[in-house]
Amino acid sequence: MTSSVPAPRIPEAVHRRRWAILGVLMLSLLIVVLDNSILNVAIKTIATPAPTGLGATQSEIEWAINAYTLVFAGLLFTAGLVGDRVGRKKVLLGGIAVFGIGSALAAESGSPAQLIAYRALMALGAAFVMPATLAVLMNVFEREEQPKAIGIWAGGVGLAIAIGPITGGALLDHFWWGSVFLINVPIVILALVLMVWLVPDSRDPRPGRLDPVGVVLSVVGLVLLVYGIIKGGELADFTDAKVLATILAGLAVLAGFIVFEKRSDHPSLDVTYFRNKVFSAAMSAIALVFFALMGVTFFSVFYTQSVRGYSPLQSGLLMLPLAAAQMIFAPRARLVVDRFGNKATTTVGLLLIAATLAVFATFEADTPIWLLEVVFFLMGTGMAHIMTPTSVVIMQALPREKAGSASALSNTFRQVGGALGIAVLGSVLAASYRDGIEDKLGALPPGLRDTAAESVEATLGIAEKLGPRGEALVAPANDAFLHAMHLTALCGTGVALIGALVTALFLPGKPPAGQRDDAEPELVTAAE
């Protein structure tokens, strides 16, 4: 069969172990994605006062999530370049080791501030893992097998999304909240051993120079922007002078970053890539779908645990259809692209995401739970048919030597989209909740009133402390949260619809039949 592949570029020894290498890469990817999906079910527990949790406020919870995503996104450009320069295997090993150390420290955090700092350290390691996994993948598979491998790789993300909430829920049912981070350590050790043994090293023969100024500008700009958005939600006032000044400063620094990158002869973000409309549209689709979905998973945990009363483990199991759909459809999505083209597949995927978010806006405290399960399954289906085709478009838009850069860009846009989704939709949720609950808190002392208005968890926590006197707060808290959730879900719907419009206008349609003949048997094998 190899005779049909002209001039193989992969050494035979590497080619023979390519599927084992993919398995190791997926293990390292698993822990990076697993960490965020585990944290989702732990949000409510961490928000609970000590000794059960850390008593974190909603804004501190948002920062515990966003400290990870912002550092991760800000360093991905540089991480991809470092991997291209010093070797992807070395970067992969170093990144996973740092991630493991950060996980062990996060498990022992004594305050929300410590947790935020250690999550940032975990992100430092994760930033070097993520681009290296895709870059190694592109260097151990021949081009015609790459879509199949990327489909399986994307299915690995679905597996992590599935395992995360269930593992997190099971751990929280039996151990303290820090166990959701400590679980990473044995996986890290296993991944390190397997990597040393199996993964070949590769690098770009002409690597780019590092761009420290660009990295600093991108991280500072994103942190200022997200800080301003979260602060606006916390105060329920986006016209506050401090909030506006921080958001505008963030936008100004990001504008300065783009100008600097345009003029640099060694940019970490090569803006010339974005002259390609297909590449730009695929990037936008990834950013927008994660913007909508990360915001939804943030509030869905409070809906299932605080309003519906499910345990962390039950809440994790409720998210299983989302992950199952991704695992089922991500490896097969390429077949749909072969049949209908990138444009139709990705656009319908985004429309499906928009429809499910619109349904979320109708959920009440007594909505049958099977409806939530159907919505989660359809969300996962939509996501699988967005991630696989857009990942293939992005990775194949650049030469093989630039695989690290393409992977870094793809992941940066996903993480920035997710961070902004949590910040913006989390702030809409917080501001709307505060508006809905404030006039119901008149009986509380002034000091407690402000704390109780921060989130549904804060209100219910104070109601519990007050005993029988606090019971009158439970129903208004649930009502205010549901109203805030409906508004947030509709904002997510609008974002997904914008994504669908972008892909419908700019992604390529169905490829000519001749381009698919060679790859199709391989892809069918992957789907069986």
XYZ file of C-alpha atoms in Angstrom:
528
model
C 0.000 0.000 0.000
C 2.944 2.353 0.678
C 3.710 2.438 -3.062
C 0.521 4.465 -3.558
C 1.935 7.202 -1.314
C 4.481 9.208 -3.294
C 7.820 9.794 -1.468
C 6.895 9.196 2.206
C 8.428 11.914 4.376
C 8.046 10.080 7.691
C 10.865 7.688 8.770
C 9.666 4.049 8.704
C 10.413 3.467 12.434
C 8.231 6.469 13.364
C 5.532 5.547 10.809
C 5.153 2.089 12.397
C 4.488 3.509 15.871
C 2.389 6.484 14.742
C -0.843 5.244 16.407
C 0.945 4.530 19.701
C 2.452 8.038 19.504
C -1.035 9.470 18.888
C -2.223 7.626 22.027
C 0.531 9.252 24.134
C -0.223 12.683 22.656
C -3.895 12.215 23.528
C -2.947 11.284 27.115
C -1.043 14.569 27.499
C -3.931 16.433 25.859
C -6.335 14.598 28.176
C -4.868 16.045 31.377
C -4.769 19.606 30.003
C -8.454 19.508 28.931
C -9.476 17.258 31.845
C -8.363 19.923 34.303
C -10.860 22.506 33.066
C -13.736 20.036 32.752
C -13.019 18.672 36.269
C -12.993 22.237 37.626
C -16.459 22.880 36.155
C -18.177 20.518 38.622
C -15.972 21.747 41.490
C -16.982 25.420 41.050
C -19.860 25.221 43.536
C -17.758 23.335 46.119
C -14.885 25.860 45.886
C -17.441 28.676 46.296
C -18.711 27.047 49.522
C -17.206 28.568 52.719
C -14.362 26.747 54.533
C -13.825 24.023 55.621
C -15.762 22.470 52.682
C -14.377 24.925 50.088
C -12.483 28.210 49.918
C -15.482 30.555 50.098
C -14.530 31.991 46.672
C -16.788 34.723 45.247
C -18.153 34.442 41.695
C -15.480 36.854 40.405
C -12.739 34.807 42.159
C -14.132 31.643 40.555
C -14.065 33.377 37.154
C -10.434 34.323 37.815
C -9.536 30.758 38.866
C -10.777 29.665 35.418
C -9.456 32.671 33.479
C -6.006 32.789 35.139
C -5.501 29.448 33.410
C -6.990 30.373 30.039
C -5.315 33.806 29.768
C -1.788 32.640 30.640
C -2.365 29.623 28.400
C -3.532 31.757 25.468
C -0.899 34.445 25.959
C 2.010 31.984 25.921
C 0.837 29.664 23.136
C 2.468 31.747 20.372
C 5.831 31.599 22.122
C 5.370 27.954 23.159
C 4.822 26.956 19.517
C 7.981 28.846 18.476
C 10.065 27.388 21.324
C 8.935 23.893 20.263
C 9.832 24.670 16.627
C 13.263 25.905 17.785
C 14.451 23.529 20.564
C 12.388 20.444 19.673
C 8.752 19.508 20.328
C 9.578 16.485 22.524
C 11.695 18.547 24.979
C 8.951 21.194 25.197
C 6.281 18.530 25.701
C 8.216 16.896 28.562
C 9.006 20.231 30.270
C 5.438 21.506 29.897
C 3.855 18.380 31.379
C 6.286 18.413 34.321
C 5.431 22.074 35.151
C 1.709 21.275 34.787
C 2.084 18.406 37.297
C 3.920 20.611 39.834
C 1.231 23.329 39.467
C -1.501 20.712 39.991
C 0.080 19.461 43.243
C 0.382 23.043 44.558
C -3.193 23.973 43.511
C -4.509 20.985 45.491
C -3.023 22.489 48.667
C -4.228 26.090 48.107
C -5.254 27.841 51.333
C -7.101 30.767 49.729
C -8.723 31.788 46.410
C -5.674 34.001 45.650
C -3.305 31.006 45.994
C -5.562 28.874 43.803
C -5.551 31.583 41.101
C -1.719 31.815 41.234
C -1.203 28.028 41.007
C -3.742 27.748 38.184
C -1.595 30.298 36.302
C 1.460 28.044 36.894
C -0.486 25.052 35.547
C -1.317 27.134 32.461
C 2.375 27.906 31.948
C 2.983 24.148 31.604
C -0.171 23.501 29.559
C 0.760 26.244 27.064
C 3.847 24.233 26.079
C 1.929 20.922 25.904
C -1.001 21.844 23.661
C 0.736 23.155 20.492
C 3.399 20.442 20.733
C 0.787 17.624 20.597
C -0.657 18.806 17.260
C 2.782 19.718 15.876
C 4.133 16.215 16.661
C 0.961 14.693 15.171
C 1.528 16.611 11.910
C 5.110 15.285 11.835
C 4.356 11.583 12.405
C 1.423 11.226 9.967
C 1.537 11.588 6.184
C -0.733 14.312 4.811
C -3.507 11.939 3.645
C -3.757 10.421 7.155
C -3.705 13.776 8.950
C -7.499 14.444 8.799
C -8.141 10.978 10.274
C -5.560 11.557 13.055
C -6.900 15.061 13.782
C -10.438 13.606 13.989
C -9.286 11.057 16.591
C -7.327 13.832 18.384
C -10.519 15.957 18.508
C -12.381 12.894 19.837
C -9.800 12.853 22.657
C -11.023 16.302 23.673
C -14.531 14.791 23.899
C -13.181 11.938 26.033
C -11.582 14.446 28.431
C -14.821 16.433 28.606
C -16.609 13.166 29.490
C -14.121 11.881 32.045
C -13.563 15.268 33.723
C -16.954 16.025 35.290
C -17.577 12.388 36.300
C -14.100 12.017 37.830
C -14.463 15.404 39.537
C -17.899 14.517 40.894
C -16.712 11.119 42.211
C -13.679 12.724 43.892
C -15.785 15.476 45.493
C -18.227 12.874 46.845
C -15.379 11.135 48.728
C -12.487 13.599 49.166
C -11.760 17.303 49.662
C -11.971 19.800 46.775
C -8.159 19.749 46.190
C -8.379 16.132 44.995
C -9.637 17.404 41.604
C -6.140 18.834 41.016
C -4.120 16.101 42.733
C -5.575 13.491 40.330
C -3.442 15.066 37.555
C -0.145 14.060 39.189
C -0.192 10.257 38.506
C -1.400 10.886 34.920
C 1.492 13.341 34.428
C 4.021 10.738 35.633
C 2.594 8.071 33.267
C 2.601 10.521 30.322
C 6.243 11.497 31.001
C 7.407 7.852 30.998
C 5.540 6.996 27.774
C 6.749 10.157 26.015
C 10.419 9.535 26.778
C 9.976 6.034 25.333
C 7.780 6.620 22.251
C 7.633 10.205 20.985
C 10.224 11.278 18.369
C 11.688 14.775 18.470
C 11.079 17.231 15.628
C 11.780 20.896 15.009
C 11.431 23.582 12.352
C 14.654 23.728 10.278
C 14.113 27.497 10.004
C 12.481 28.473 13.321
C 11.264 31.992 13.970
C 12.900 34.270 16.524
C 11.175 34.652 19.876
C 9.018 37.733 20.404
C 9.015 38.674 24.130
C 7.510 42.158 23.511
C 4.577 40.636 21.607
C 3.962 38.057 24.357
C 3.928 40.731 27.095
C 1.595 43.003 25.093
C -0.855 40.151 24.325
C -1.004 38.909 27.942
C -1.293 42.411 29.466
C -3.970 43.440 26.942
C -6.083 40.315 27.507
C -5.767 40.470 31.312
C -6.838 44.160 31.390
C -9.765 43.505 29.050
C -11.013 40.449 30.967
C -10.448 42.127 34.356
C -12.583 45.096 33.253
C -15.375 42.839 31.974
C -15.436 40.708 35.155
C -15.323 43.821 37.382
C -18.256 45.318 35.447
C -20.297 42.166 36.081
C -19.343 42.150 39.756
C -20.503 45.768 40.189
C -23.457 45.308 37.786
C -22.287 48.598 36.248
C -20.275 48.669 33.021
C -20.358 52.501 32.996
C -18.229 52.694 36.174
C -15.137 54.848 35.434
C -12.684 52.183 36.663
C -14.390 49.444 34.605
C -14.433 51.553 31.419
C -10.820 52.686 31.888
C -9.609 49.072 32.334
C -11.540 47.752 29.302
C -10.343 50.642 27.093
C -6.745 50.197 28.315
C -6.954 46.476 27.441
C -8.282 47.249 23.944
C -5.568 49.901 23.436
C -2.785 47.465 24.454
C -4.214 44.764 22.137
C -4.362 47.304 19.278
C -0.714 48.156 20.046
C 0.082 44.419 19.965
C -1.412 44.058 16.453
C 0.475 47.131 15.170
C 3.740 45.853 16.698
C 3.253 42.379 15.179
C 2.557 43.888 11.730
C 5.834 45.820 11.827
C 7.977 43.092 13.452
C 10.259 40.950 11.264
C 9.767 38.027 13.717
C 6.139 38.304 14.977
C 4.715 35.724 17.369
C 1.364 36.295 15.631
C 1.925 36.447 11.882
C -1.017 38.616 10.833
C -0.392 37.790 7.140
C -2.020 34.386 7.774
C -5.322 36.211 8.248
C -5.304 37.522 4.678
C -6.567 34.056 3.831
C -10.353 34.356 4.320
C -10.793 30.609 4.849
C -8.141 30.565 7.597
C -9.692 33.648 9.269
C -13.212 32.212 9.108
C -12.092 28.889 10.627
C -10.326 30.769 13.460
C -13.417 32.922 14.084
C -15.669 29.849 14.200
C -13.452 28.202 16.851
C -13.299 31.378 18.962
C -17.046 32.035 18.776
C -18.149 28.472 19.540
C -15.913 28.382 22.632
C -17.129 31.847 23.654
C -20.708 30.531 23.678
C -19.990 27.086 25.162
C -17.600 28.082 27.977
C -20.125 30.651 29.185
C -22.861 28.008 29.154
C -20.892 25.353 31.051
C -20.088 28.036 33.641
C -23.766 28.718 34.459
C -25.054 25.172 33.819
C -23.146 23.915 36.906
C -25.005 26.405 39.128
C -28.286 25.441 37.410
C -27.860 21.691 38.036
C -26.307 21.934 41.521
C -27.739 25.100 43.129
C -31.207 25.309 41.532
C -31.889 21.621 40.795
C -30.041 20.223 43.859
C -27.897 17.586 42.126
C -24.617 16.430 43.712
C -21.263 17.116 41.962
C -21.153 13.479 40.742
C -24.732 13.632 39.434
C -23.934 16.974 37.798
C -20.901 15.388 36.123
C -22.996 12.469 34.862
C -25.559 14.910 33.443
C -22.826 16.296 31.151
C -22.052 12.839 29.767
C -24.250 13.246 26.629
C -22.219 16.363 25.634
C -18.992 14.379 25.770
C -20.481 11.181 24.302
C -21.685 13.095 21.245
C -18.200 14.557 20.752
C -16.556 11.156 21.059
C -19.039 9.586 18.616
C -19.055 12.312 15.978
C -15.606 13.987 16.077
C -13.767 11.084 14.359
C -16.620 10.777 11.807
C -17.053 14.495 11.091
C -14.541 14.364 8.265
C -16.871 11.962 6.409
C -19.622 14.584 6.632
C -17.167 17.190 5.265
C -16.335 14.833 2.353
C -20.045 14.527 1.586
C -21.242 18.099 2.118
C -18.124 20.304 2.356
C -16.596 22.461 5.119
C -19.058 25.330 4.719
C -22.250 23.279 5.161
C -20.856 21.070 7.958
C -19.478 23.896 10.110
C -22.401 26.283 9.507
C -25.007 23.654 10.446
C -22.895 22.795 13.521
C -22.975 26.436 14.650
C -26.721 26.725 13.948
C -27.252 23.607 16.091
C -25.234 25.209 18.931
C -27.342 28.400 18.585
C -30.587 26.369 18.724
C -29.533 24.475 21.874
C -28.561 27.713 23.623
C -31.957 29.174 22.725
C -33.615 26.119 24.337
C -31.496 26.737 27.478
C -33.245 30.116 27.721
C -36.555 28.293 28.361
C -35.369 26.067 31.254
C -37.085 26.452 34.621
C -36.541 24.836 38.053
C -38.957 21.993 37.186
C -38.041 21.384 33.496
C -37.804 17.578 32.861
C -34.136 16.668 33.175
C -34.188 14.504 30.032
C -34.608 17.737 28.035
C -31.288 18.983 29.426
C -29.704 15.671 28.364
C -31.022 16.059 24.793
C -29.708 19.635 24.668
C -26.246 18.542 25.903
C -26.119 15.726 23.307
C -27.038 18.101 20.476
C -24.450 20.617 21.749
C -21.744 17.941 21.604
C -22.884 16.931 18.115
C -22.679 20.528 16.897
C -19.271 21.025 18.483
C -17.817 17.852 16.883
C -18.891 19.088 13.444
C -17.194 22.441 14.055
C -13.924 21.394 15.706
C -12.776 18.665 13.299
C -13.284 20.498 9.964
C -11.949 23.832 11.264
C -8.882 22.133 12.815
C -8.113 20.410 9.498
C -8.558 23.683 7.540
C -6.213 25.539 9.920
C -3.515 22.850 10.159
C -3.400 22.292 6.396
C -3.392 26.014 5.570
C 0.270 26.306 6.639
C 3.379 24.260 5.681
C 4.227 21.205 7.848
C 7.259 23.046 9.328
C 4.909 25.686 10.738
C 2.683 23.099 12.470
C 3.582 24.547 15.873
C 2.463 28.034 14.811
C -0.815 26.772 13.291
C -1.596 24.720 16.392
C -0.703 27.626 18.683
C -2.962 30.001 16.752
C -5.858 27.534 16.760
C -5.559 26.944 20.498
C -5.014 30.636 21.247
C -8.248 31.582 19.531
C -10.074 28.767 21.335
C -8.725 29.807 24.744
C -9.245 33.547 24.181
C -12.775 32.829 22.954
C -13.425 30.686 26.058
C -11.907 33.250 28.456
C -13.949 36.081 26.946
C -17.047 33.837 27.004
C -16.626 33.203 30.743
C -15.857 36.884 31.372
C -18.624 38.385 29.226
C -21.387 35.802 29.799
C -20.323 35.377 33.461
C -20.599 39.146 33.866
C -24.015 39.243 32.167
C -25.089 36.462 34.567
C -23.667 38.273 37.637
C -25.086 41.699 36.705
C -28.519 40.295 35.836
C -28.606 38.205 39.033
C -27.664 41.212 41.181
C -30.424 43.299 39.544
C -32.972 40.541 40.163
C -32.107 39.769 43.797
C -31.098 43.141 45.331
C -34.625 44.331 46.173
C -35.356 40.955 47.896
C -32.459 41.377 50.376
C -33.862 44.303 52.356
C -34.225 42.258 55.566
C -30.503 41.446 55.683
C -27.910 43.618 57.495
C -26.157 46.043 55.048
C -22.823 44.127 55.223
C -24.435 40.813 54.280
C -26.621 42.370 51.577
C -23.718 43.084 49.227
C -22.184 39.621 49.704
C -25.529 37.870 49.159
C -26.053 39.688 45.828
C -22.782 38.364 44.329
C -24.130 34.995 43.132
C -26.869 32.434 43.710
C -24.365 30.382 45.751
C -23.630 33.382 48.010
C -27.366 34.038 48.573
C -28.109 30.373 49.339
C -25.053 30.174 51.642
C -26.300 33.139 53.714
C -29.865 31.764 53.689
C -28.549 28.482 55.129
C -26.657 30.293 57.911
C -29.806 32.235 58.867
C -31.770 28.982 59.348
C -35.589 29.280 59.208
C -35.330 33.089 58.677
C -33.317 32.522 55.528
C -35.771 30.132 53.854
C -37.680 33.065 52.360
C -34.588 33.894 50.246
C -34.363 30.519 48.456
C -37.236 30.944 45.966
C -36.314 34.571 44.995
C -32.655 33.480 44.571
C -33.652 30.648 42.227
C -36.005 32.928 40.254
C -33.343 35.638 39.900
C -30.769 33.074 38.768
C -33.113 31.517 36.186
C -33.900 34.940 34.720
C -30.162 35.735 34.573
C -29.455 32.325 32.979
C -32.103 32.907 30.286
C -30.592 36.273 29.367
C -27.064 34.802 29.289
C -28.158 31.870 27.089
C -29.749 34.285 24.585
C -26.478 36.263 24.428
C -24.686 32.967 23.674
C -27.255 32.217 20.947
C -26.470 35.534 19.265
C -22.728 34.804 19.313
C -23.228 31.335 17.765
C -25.407 32.857 15.009
C -22.647 35.379 14.173
C -20.255 32.400 13.882
C -22.662 30.616 11.513
C -22.874 33.731 9.325
C -19.054 33.990 9.129
C -18.603 30.331 8.121
C -21.483 30.458 5.617
C -19.856 33.442 3.899
C -16.179 32.464 3.925
C -15.511 28.722 4.377
C -15.018 26.639 1.186
C -17.850 24.454 -0.087
C -17.718 20.804 -1.117
C -14.263 19.828 -2.473
C -13.968 18.268 -5.967
C -14.449 14.472 -5.937
C -10.878 13.742 -7.076
C -9.432 15.270 -3.914
C -11.252 12.790 -1.698
C -10.648 9.494 -3.397
C -7.317 8.699 -1.731
C -8.286 9.747 1.748
C -11.767 8.259 1.862
C -10.873 4.583 2.584
C -8.646 5.697 5.468
C -11.366 7.904 6.902
C -13.997 5.190 6.657
C -11.676 2.878 8.601
C -11.391 5.514 11.338
C -15.136 5.816 11.587
C -15.861 2.123 11.957
